[in-house]
């Protein structure tokens, strides 16, 4: 395709707006996707305001952010097989170079050529042009065909749900056991839903509308931290004094990190899933050692797209009720304001290019 499209373009930190730009041409191994839905991620406001410039997100300007997307294939680049024009696809942000040791082992989220576009690495919406646009070109490795009964809005949450699933794959789930999730944001609620679908009893720690949504979507026990003096004591009370088999930190705070470690049973599994604002957090290392807690750092959603889309399709997880607001691209500022300020019970806000 040739011509121009509308896109949200950054010209600098805090400087962005809708502009008319050229439709990108798919290179070898890429397809052009008509973007049908983009979900705002918690990292997006920080990309836009320049908070991540110290880690080269984005590396230069002008830049189009956005990475949680779904759409349809409208053009094939050279050498593409396995995809056809008209395919409905969900995407992910990470696309590794495909040739380094980590990529060859399946850990393309940890690509050793990270940020090197000449080597074939893409981190769409962070180091490479993203999805807040009517079209974008994607390497086919970053795309998964969608089940027919999953909507574009739901599929735009596949990246989020996949992040939860990746953490669960690292920790495992104990059927009949207990899983604790601290932080009822989108990733946390998906972690709760997936753990429950795998046979775990679930405990969610949070507050207000988001905790209520977690209850609606299946949390067995909801703990309001504003009304609970000792979160760890409450969790141990629920589990008969033993602690949880798995704990997922999805809040990004020192308090949440400590609670997950202290609430885990001996030989339990803990995953830190959120991306904290700073690098240094105090954690209870004596408890970690004495109770032989297995602590995992979990990044992104490698090899999770197909699985979470099937979970959505089967009804095992509910993405539909996670979408609380939807706006056209022309109302991007309103969409971002509602998301950032969590107005009107906002959970996932979807933009429709």
CSV table of C-alpha atoms in Angstrom, one decimal:
chain,number,residue,atom,x,y,z
A,1,UNK,CA,0.0,0.0,0.0
A,2,UNK,CA,1.1,3.6,-0.6
A,3,UNK,CA,-0.2,6.8,0.8
A,4,UNK,CA,-0.6,8.4,4.2
A,5,UNK,CA,-2.2,7.5,7.5
A,6,UNK,CA,-3.0,9.0,10.9
A,7,UNK,CA,-0.7,8.3,13.8
A,8,UNK,CA,0.1,9.6,17.3
A,9,UNK,CA,3.6,10.9,16.8
A,10,UNK,CA,6.1,11.9,19.5
A,11,UNK,CA,8.4,14.9,18.7
A,12,UNK,CA,10.0,14.9,22.1
A,13,UNK,CA,9.3,14.0,25.8
A,14,UNK,CA,5.7,15.2,26.5
A,15,UNK,CA,5.4,16.5,22.9
A,16,UNK,CA,3.0,14.4,20.8
A,17,UNK,CA,-0.2,14.7,18.7
A,18,UNK,CA,-2.0,13.1,15.8
A,19,UNK,CA,-0.2,13.6,12.5
A,20,UNK,CA,-0.4,12.4,8.9
A,21,UNK,CA,2.6,10.2,8.1
A,22,UNK,CA,3.5,7.7,5.4
A,23,UNK,CA,2.2,4.2,5.6
A,24,UNK,CA,5.2,1.9,6.2
A,25,UNK,CA,6.1,-0.7,3.7
A,26,UNK,CA,6.6,-4.2,4.9
A,27,UNK,CA,10.2,-5.5,4.5
A,28,UNK,CA,11.2,-9.1,3.9
A,29,UNK,CA,9.6,-11.4,6.5
A,30,UNK,CA,7.1,-8.7,7.5
A,31,UNK,CA,3.4,-8.0,6.9
A,32,UNK,CA,1.5,-4.7,6.9
A,33,UNK,CA,-1.2,-4.8,9.6
A,34,UNK,CA,-4.2,-2.5,9.7
A,35,UNK,CA,-4.4,-1.7,13.4
A,36,UNK,CA,-8.0,-2.4,14.7
A,37,UNK,CA,-7.4,-2.0,18.4
A,38,UNK,CA,-4.6,-0.8,20.7
A,39,UNK,CA,-4.8,-1.2,24.5
A,40,UNK,CA,-3.1,1.5,26.6
A,41,UNK,CA,-0.4,-0.1,28.8
A,42,UNK,CA,0.8,1.2,32.1
A,43,UNK,CA,4.2,1.8,30.5
A,44,UNK,CA,2.8,4.0,27.7
A,45,UNK,CA,2.4,7.2,29.8
A,46,UNK,CA,6.0,6.9,30.8
A,47,UNK,CA,7.2,6.5,27.3
A,48,UNK,CA,5.2,9.6,26.3
A,49,UNK,CA,6.5,11.8,29.1
A,50,UNK,CA,10.1,10.8,28.7
A,51,UNK,CA,10.5,8.8,31.9
A,52,UNK,CA,12.2,6.0,30.1
A,53,UNK,CA,14.6,8.1,28.1
A,54,UNK,CA,17.4,6.8,30.4
A,55,UNK,CA,16.9,3.3,29.0
A,56,UNK,CA,16.5,4.5,25.4
A,57,UNK,CA,12.7,4.3,25.1
A,58,UNK,CA,12.3,5.7,22.6
A,59,UNK,CA,15.8,5.9,21.0
A,60,UNK,CA,15.0,8.9,18.8
A,61,UNK,CA,12.3,11.2,17.5
A,62,UNK,CA,9.9,11.3,15.7
A,63,UNK,CA,8.5,8.2,17.2
A,64,UNK,CA,5.1,6.3,17.3
A,65,UNK,CA,4.6,4.4,20.6
A,66,UNK,CA,2.0,1.7,21.3
A,67,UNK,CA,2.5,-2.1,21.6
A,68,UNK,CA,-0.7,-3.9,22.8
A,69,UNK,CA,-2.5,-4.3,19.5
A,70,UNK,CA,-4.7,-6.5,17.2
A,71,UNK,CA,-5.5,-6.0,13.6
A,72,UNK,CA,-5.7,-7.6,10.1
A,73,UNK,CA,-3.1,-8.3,7.5
A,74,UNK,CA,-3.4,-6.2,4.4
A,75,UNK,CA,-0.1,-6.7,2.6
A,76,UNK,CA,2.6,-9.3,2.6
A,77,UNK,CA,6.3,-8.6,2.4
A,78,UNK,CA,8.8,-10.6,0.5
A,79,UNK,CA,9.3,-14.2,1.7
A,80,UNK,CA,6.3,-14.3,4.0
A,81,UNK,CA,4.6,-17.7,4.3
A,82,UNK,CA,2.0,-18.9,6.8
A,83,UNK,CA,0.0,-15.6,6.7
A,84,UNK,CA,-2.5,-14.4,4.2
A,85,UNK,CA,-4.2,-11.1,3.5
A,86,UNK,CA,-7.3,-10.8,5.7
A,87,UNK,CA,-5.8,-12.8,8.6
A,88,UNK,CA,-6.9,-11.4,12.0
A,89,UNK,CA,-3.8,-11.2,14.2
A,90,UNK,CA,-2.8,-10.2,17.7
A,91,UNK,CA,0.7,-8.9,18.2
A,92,UNK,CA,3.3,-8.7,20.9
A,93,UNK,CA,5.9,-6.0,21.6
A,94,UNK,CA,9.0,-8.2,21.6
A,95,UNK,CA,10.5,-9.7,18.4
A,96,UNK,CA,14.1,-11.0,18.9
A,97,UNK,CA,16.8,-11.1,16.3
A,98,UNK,CA,16.1,-14.8,15.9
A,99,UNK,CA,19.7,-15.9,15.8
A,100,UNK,CA,21.4,-15.1,19.1
A,101,UNK,CA,21.7,-17.8,21.8
A,102,UNK,CA,18.7,-16.6,23.8
A,103,UNK,CA,16.4,-16.3,20.8
A,104,UNK,CA,17.4,-19.8,19.6
A,105,UNK,CA,16.5,-21.1,23.1
A,106,UNK,CA,13.1,-19.4,22.9
A,107,UNK,CA,13.9,-16.5,25.2
A,108,UNK,CA,13.5,-13.8,22.6
A,109,UNK,CA,12.3,-11.4,25.3
A,110,UNK,CA,15.9,-11.5,26.4
A,111,UNK,CA,17.5,-11.1,23.0
A,112,UNK,CA,21.2,-10.5,23.1
A,113,UNK,CA,20.9,-8.0,20.2
A,114,UNK,CA,18.3,-5.9,22.1
A,115,UNK,CA,17.9,-2.5,20.4
A,116,UNK,CA,19.9,-3.4,17.4
A,117,UNK,CA,17.4,-3.0,14.6
A,118,UNK,CA,20.1,-3.8,12.0
A,119,UNK,CA,20.4,-7.3,13.5
A,120,UNK,CA,16.7,-7.8,13.3
A,121,UNK,CA,15.6,-7.0,16.8
A,122,UNK,CA,12.3,-5.2,17.3
A,123,UNK,CA,10.7,-3.9,20.5
A,124,UNK,CA,7.6,-2.4,19.0
A,125,UNK,CA,6.5,0.8,20.7
A,126,UNK,CA,9.7,1.1,22.7
A,127,UNK,CA,12.7,1.0,20.4
A,128,UNK,CA,10.9,0.5,17.1
A,129,UNK,CA,7.8,2.2,15.7
A,130,UNK,CA,4.6,1.1,17.3
A,131,UNK,CA,0.8,0.7,17.0
A,132,UNK,CA,-0.8,4.1,17.8
A,133,UNK,CA,-1.4,4.4,14.0
A,134,UNK,CA,-3.8,3.1,11.4
A,135,UNK,CA,-1.1,0.8,10.0
A,136,UNK,CA,2.2,-0.7,11.0
A,137,UNK,CA,4.6,-3.3,9.5
A,138,UNK,CA,5.5,-6.3,11.8
A,139,UNK,CA,7.8,-9.2,11.6
A,140,UNK,CA,5.6,-12.3,11.3
A,141,UNK,CA,7.3,-13.7,14.5
A,142,UNK,CA,5.5,-11.1,16.5
A,143,UNK,CA,2.0,-12.1,15.3
A,144,UNK,CA,-0.5,-14.8,16.2
A,145,UNK,CA,-3.7,-15.5,14.3
A,146,UNK,CA,-6.8,-14.9,16.4
A,147,UNK,CA,-9.6,-17.4,17.0
A,148,UNK,CA,-12.8,-16.3,15.2
A,149,UNK,CA,-14.8,-15.7,18.4
A,150,UNK,CA,-12.2,-13.3,20.0
A,151,UNK,CA,-12.8,-9.6,19.2
A,152,UNK,CA,-10.0,-7.1,18.3
A,153,UNK,CA,-10.5,-5.3,21.6
A,154,UNK,CA,-10.1,-8.6,23.5
A,155,UNK,CA,-7.1,-9.6,21.5
A,156,UNK,CA,-5.4,-6.3,22.1
A,157,UNK,CA,-5.1,-7.6,25.7
A,158,UNK,CA,-3.2,-10.7,24.6
A,159,UNK,CA,0.2,-9.0,25.4
A,160,UNK,CA,-1.0,-8.3,29.0
A,161,UNK,CA,-2.5,-11.7,29.5
A,162,UNK,CA,0.7,-13.3,28.1
A,163,UNK,CA,2.8,-11.4,30.6
A,164,UNK,CA,0.8,-13.0,33.4
A,165,UNK,CA,1.1,-16.4,31.8
A,166,UNK,CA,4.8,-16.1,31.4
A,167,UNK,CA,5.2,-15.5,35.2
A,168,UNK,CA,3.0,-18.5,35.9
A,169,UNK,CA,5.1,-20.7,33.7
A,170,UNK,CA,8.1,-19.6,35.7
A,171,UNK,CA,6.6,-20.4,39.1
A,172,UNK,CA,4.2,-23.2,38.2
A,173,UNK,CA,0.7,-23.5,39.8
A,174,UNK,CA,-0.2,-26.0,42.5
A,175,UNK,CA,-3.7,-27.4,41.8
A,176,UNK,CA,-5.7,-27.2,45.0
A,177,UNK,CA,-3.1,-24.9,46.5
A,178,UNK,CA,-3.2,-21.1,47.0
A,179,UNK,CA,-1.9,-18.4,44.7
A,180,UNK,CA,-1.5,-14.8,46.0
A,181,UNK,CA,-1.6,-11.8,43.7
A,182,UNK,CA,-0.7,-8.4,45.0
A,183,UNK,CA,-1.9,-5.6,42.7
A,184,UNK,CA,-5.3,-6.0,40.9
A,185,UNK,CA,-4.2,-4.2,37.7
A,186,UNK,CA,-4.7,-5.8,34.3
A,187,UNK,CA,-1.7,-8.2,34.6
A,188,UNK,CA,-2.6,-9.1,38.2
A,189,UNK,CA,-6.2,-9.9,37.4
A,190,UNK,CA,-5.1,-12.0,34.4
A,191,UNK,CA,-2.6,-13.8,36.7
A,192,UNK,CA,-5.5,-14.5,39.1
A,193,UNK,CA,-7.7,-15.8,36.3
A,194,UNK,CA,-5.1,-18.1,34.8
A,195,UNK,CA,-4.1,-19.5,38.2
A,196,UNK,CA,-7.7,-20.2,39.0
A,197,UNK,CA,-8.2,-21.9,35.6
A,198,UNK,CA,-5.2,-24.1,36.5
A,199,UNK,CA,-6.9,-25.3,39.7
A,200,UNK,CA,-5.5,-22.9,42.3
A,201,UNK,CA,-7.5,-21.0,45.0
A,202,UNK,CA,-6.7,-17.3,44.6
A,203,UNK,CA,-6.1,-14.5,47.0
A,204,UNK,CA,-6.1,-10.9,45.6
A,205,UNK,CA,-4.8,-7.9,47.5
A,206,UNK,CA,-5.8,-4.5,46.4
A,207,UNK,CA,-8.4,-1.8,46.9
A,208,UNK,CA,-11.4,0.0,45.5
A,209,UNK,CA,-12.9,-0.6,42.0
A,210,UNK,CA,-10.0,-2.8,40.8
A,211,UNK,CA,-10.4,-5.2,43.8
A,212,UNK,CA,-14.1,-5.3,43.1
A,213,UNK,CA,-13.4,-6.3,39.5
A,214,UNK,CA,-11.0,-9.0,40.6
A,215,UNK,CA,-13.8,-10.4,42.8
A,216,UNK,CA,-16.3,-10.2,39.9
A,217,UNK,CA,-13.8,-12.1,37.6
A,218,UNK,CA,-13.3,-14.9,40.1
A,219,UNK,CA,-10.9,-14.2,43.0
A,220,UNK,CA,-11.7,-16.6,45.8
A,221,UNK,CA,-10.6,-14.1,48.5
A,222,UNK,CA,-10.3,-10.3,48.2
A,223,UNK,CA,-8.2,-8.5,50.7
A,224,UNK,CA,-8.5,-4.7,50.9
A,225,UNK,CA,-5.2,-3.4,52.1
A,226,UNK,CA,-6.7,-0.2,53.3
A,227,UNK,CA,-8.8,-2.2,55.8
A,228,UNK,CA,-6.2,-4.8,56.8
A,229,UNK,CA,-3.5,-4.1,59.3
A,230,UNK,CA,-1.2,-7.0,58.4
A,231,UNK,CA,-1.5,-8.4,54.9
A,232,UNK,CA,0.9,-11.3,55.6
A,233,UNK,CA,-0.9,-12.3,58.8
A,234,UNK,CA,-4.3,-12.3,56.9
A,235,UNK,CA,-2.9,-14.4,54.1
A,236,UNK,CA,-1.4,-16.9,56.5
A,237,UNK,CA,-4.8,-17.0,58.3
A,238,UNK,CA,-6.5,-17.9,55.0
A,239,UNK,CA,-4.0,-20.7,54.3
A,240,UNK,CA,-4.1,-22.3,57.7
A,241,UNK,CA,-0.8,-20.8,58.8
A,242,UNK,CA,1.2,-22.4,56.0
A,243,UNK,CA,1.4,-19.6,53.4
A,244,UNK,CA,0.7,-19.6,49.6
A,245,UNK,CA,2.3,-21.9,47.1
A,246,UNK,CA,2.8,-19.1,44.6
A,247,UNK,CA,2.8,-15.4,44.9
A,248,UNK,CA,2.8,-12.7,42.1
A,249,UNK,CA,4.0,-9.2,42.8
A,250,UNK,CA,2.1,-7.0,40.3
A,251,UNK,CA,2.1,-3.6,42.1
A,252,UNK,CA,5.7,-2.4,41.8
A,253,UNK,CA,6.1,-1.4,45.4
A,254,UNK,CA,8.6,-2.4,48.1
A,255,UNK,CA,5.7,-3.3,50.4
A,256,UNK,CA,4.2,-5.7,47.8
A,257,UNK,CA,7.5,-7.3,47.2
A,258,UNK,CA,8.0,-8.0,50.9
A,259,UNK,CA,4.5,-9.2,51.4
A,260,UNK,CA,4.8,-11.8,48.6
A,261,UNK,CA,8.1,-13.2,50.0
A,262,UNK,CA,6.8,-13.3,53.6
A,263,UNK,CA,3.4,-14.8,52.6
A,264,UNK,CA,4.9,-17.7,50.6
A,265,UNK,CA,5.2,-21.1,52.2
A,266,UNK,CA,8.5,-22.8,52.7
A,267,UNK,CA,9.9,-23.8,49.3
A,268,UNK,CA,7.3,-21.5,47.7
A,269,UNK,CA,7.5,-19.7,44.4
A,270,UNK,CA,7.5,-15.9,44.0
A,271,UNK,CA,7.4,-13.9,40.8
A,272,UNK,CA,8.1,-10.2,40.5
A,273,UNK,CA,6.1,-9.2,37.4
A,274,UNK,CA,5.7,-5.4,37.6
A,275,UNK,CA,8.4,-3.0,36.3
A,276,UNK,CA,9.3,-0.8,39.4
A,277,UNK,CA,10.0,2.9,39.0
A,278,UNK,CA,13.5,2.4,40.7
A,279,UNK,CA,16.0,-0.4,40.8
A,280,UNK,CA,16.7,-0.6,44.5
A,281,UNK,CA,14.0,-2.1,46.8
A,282,UNK,CA,14.5,-3.6,50.3
A,283,UNK,CA,13.4,-7.2,50.4
A,284,UNK,CA,13.4,-9.7,53.3
A,285,UNK,CA,16.5,-11.7,52.2
A,286,UNK,CA,16.7,-13.6,55.5
A,287,UNK,CA,13.2,-14.9,55.0
A,288,UNK,CA,14.0,-15.7,51.4
A,289,UNK,CA,17.0,-17.9,52.5
A,290,UNK,CA,15.5,-19.5,55.6
A,291,UNK,CA,12.3,-20.5,53.9
A,292,UNK,CA,14.1,-21.4,50.6
A,293,UNK,CA,11.8,-19.2,48.6
A,294,UNK,CA,12.3,-19.3,44.8
A,295,UNK,CA,12.3,-15.8,43.4
A,296,UNK,CA,11.8,-15.1,39.7
A,297,UNK,CA,12.1,-11.9,37.8
A,298,UNK,CA,9.6,-12.2,34.9
A,299,UNK,CA,9.8,-10.1,31.7
A,300,UNK,CA,7.2,-9.8,29.0
A,301,UNK,CA,5.3,-12.7,27.3
A,302,UNK,CA,7.5,-14.9,25.2
A,303,UNK,CA,5.7,-17.7,23.4
A,304,UNK,CA,2.4,-17.0,25.2
A,305,UNK,CA,0.2,-15.5,22.4
A,306,UNK,CA,-1.4,-18.6,21.2
A,307,UNK,CA,-2.1,-19.9,24.6
A,308,UNK,CA,-3.8,-16.8,26.0
A,309,UNK,CA,-5.9,-16.3,22.9
A,310,UNK,CA,-7.2,-19.9,23.3
A,311,UNK,CA,-7.9,-19.2,26.9
A,312,UNK,CA,-9.9,-16.2,25.9
A,313,UNK,CA,-11.7,-18.2,23.1
A,314,UNK,CA,-12.7,-21.0,25.5
A,315,UNK,CA,-13.9,-18.6,28.2
A,316,UNK,CA,-11.2,-19.8,30.7
A,317,UNK,CA,-10.2,-16.2,31.1
A,318,UNK,CA,-12.4,-13.1,30.6
A,319,UNK,CA,-10.8,-10.3,28.6
A,320,UNK,CA,-14.1,-8.7,27.6
A,321,UNK,CA,-14.9,-7.3,31.0
A,322,UNK,CA,-11.4,-5.9,31.4
A,323,UNK,CA,-12.1,-3.4,28.6
A,324,UNK,CA,-13.8,-0.5,30.4
A,325,UNK,CA,-13.4,2.3,27.8
A,326,UNK,CA,-12.9,2.6,24.1
A,327,UNK,CA,-12.0,5.7,22.0
A,328,UNK,CA,-11.1,6.6,18.4
A,329,UNK,CA,-7.6,7.7,17.7
A,330,UNK,CA,-8.7,11.3,17.4
A,331,UNK,CA,-9.6,11.2,21.1
A,332,UNK,CA,-6.3,9.8,22.2
A,333,UNK,CA,-5.7,12.6,24.8
A,334,UNK,CA,-9.0,11.8,26.5
A,335,UNK,CA,-8.3,8.1,26.4
A,336,UNK,CA,-4.9,8.6,28.0
A,337,UNK,CA,-6.2,11.0,30.7
A,338,UNK,CA,-8.9,8.5,31.7
A,339,UNK,CA,-6.4,5.7,31.9
A,340,UNK,CA,-3.8,7.7,33.9
A,341,UNK,CA,-6.3,9.1,36.3
A,342,UNK,CA,-8.3,5.9,36.5
A,343,UNK,CA,-11.5,7.8,35.9
A,344,UNK,CA,-14.9,6.1,35.8
A,345,UNK,CA,-13.4,2.8,37.0
A,346,UNK,CA,-10.9,2.6,34.1
A,347,UNK,CA,-9.1,-0.7,33.8
A,348,UNK,CA,-8.1,-1.3,30.2
A,349,UNK,CA,-8.7,1.7,27.8
A,350,UNK,CA,-8.6,0.7,24.1
A,351,UNK,CA,-7.9,3.1,21.2
A,352,UNK,CA,-9.5,2.3,17.8
A,353,UNK,CA,-7.4,3.7,14.9
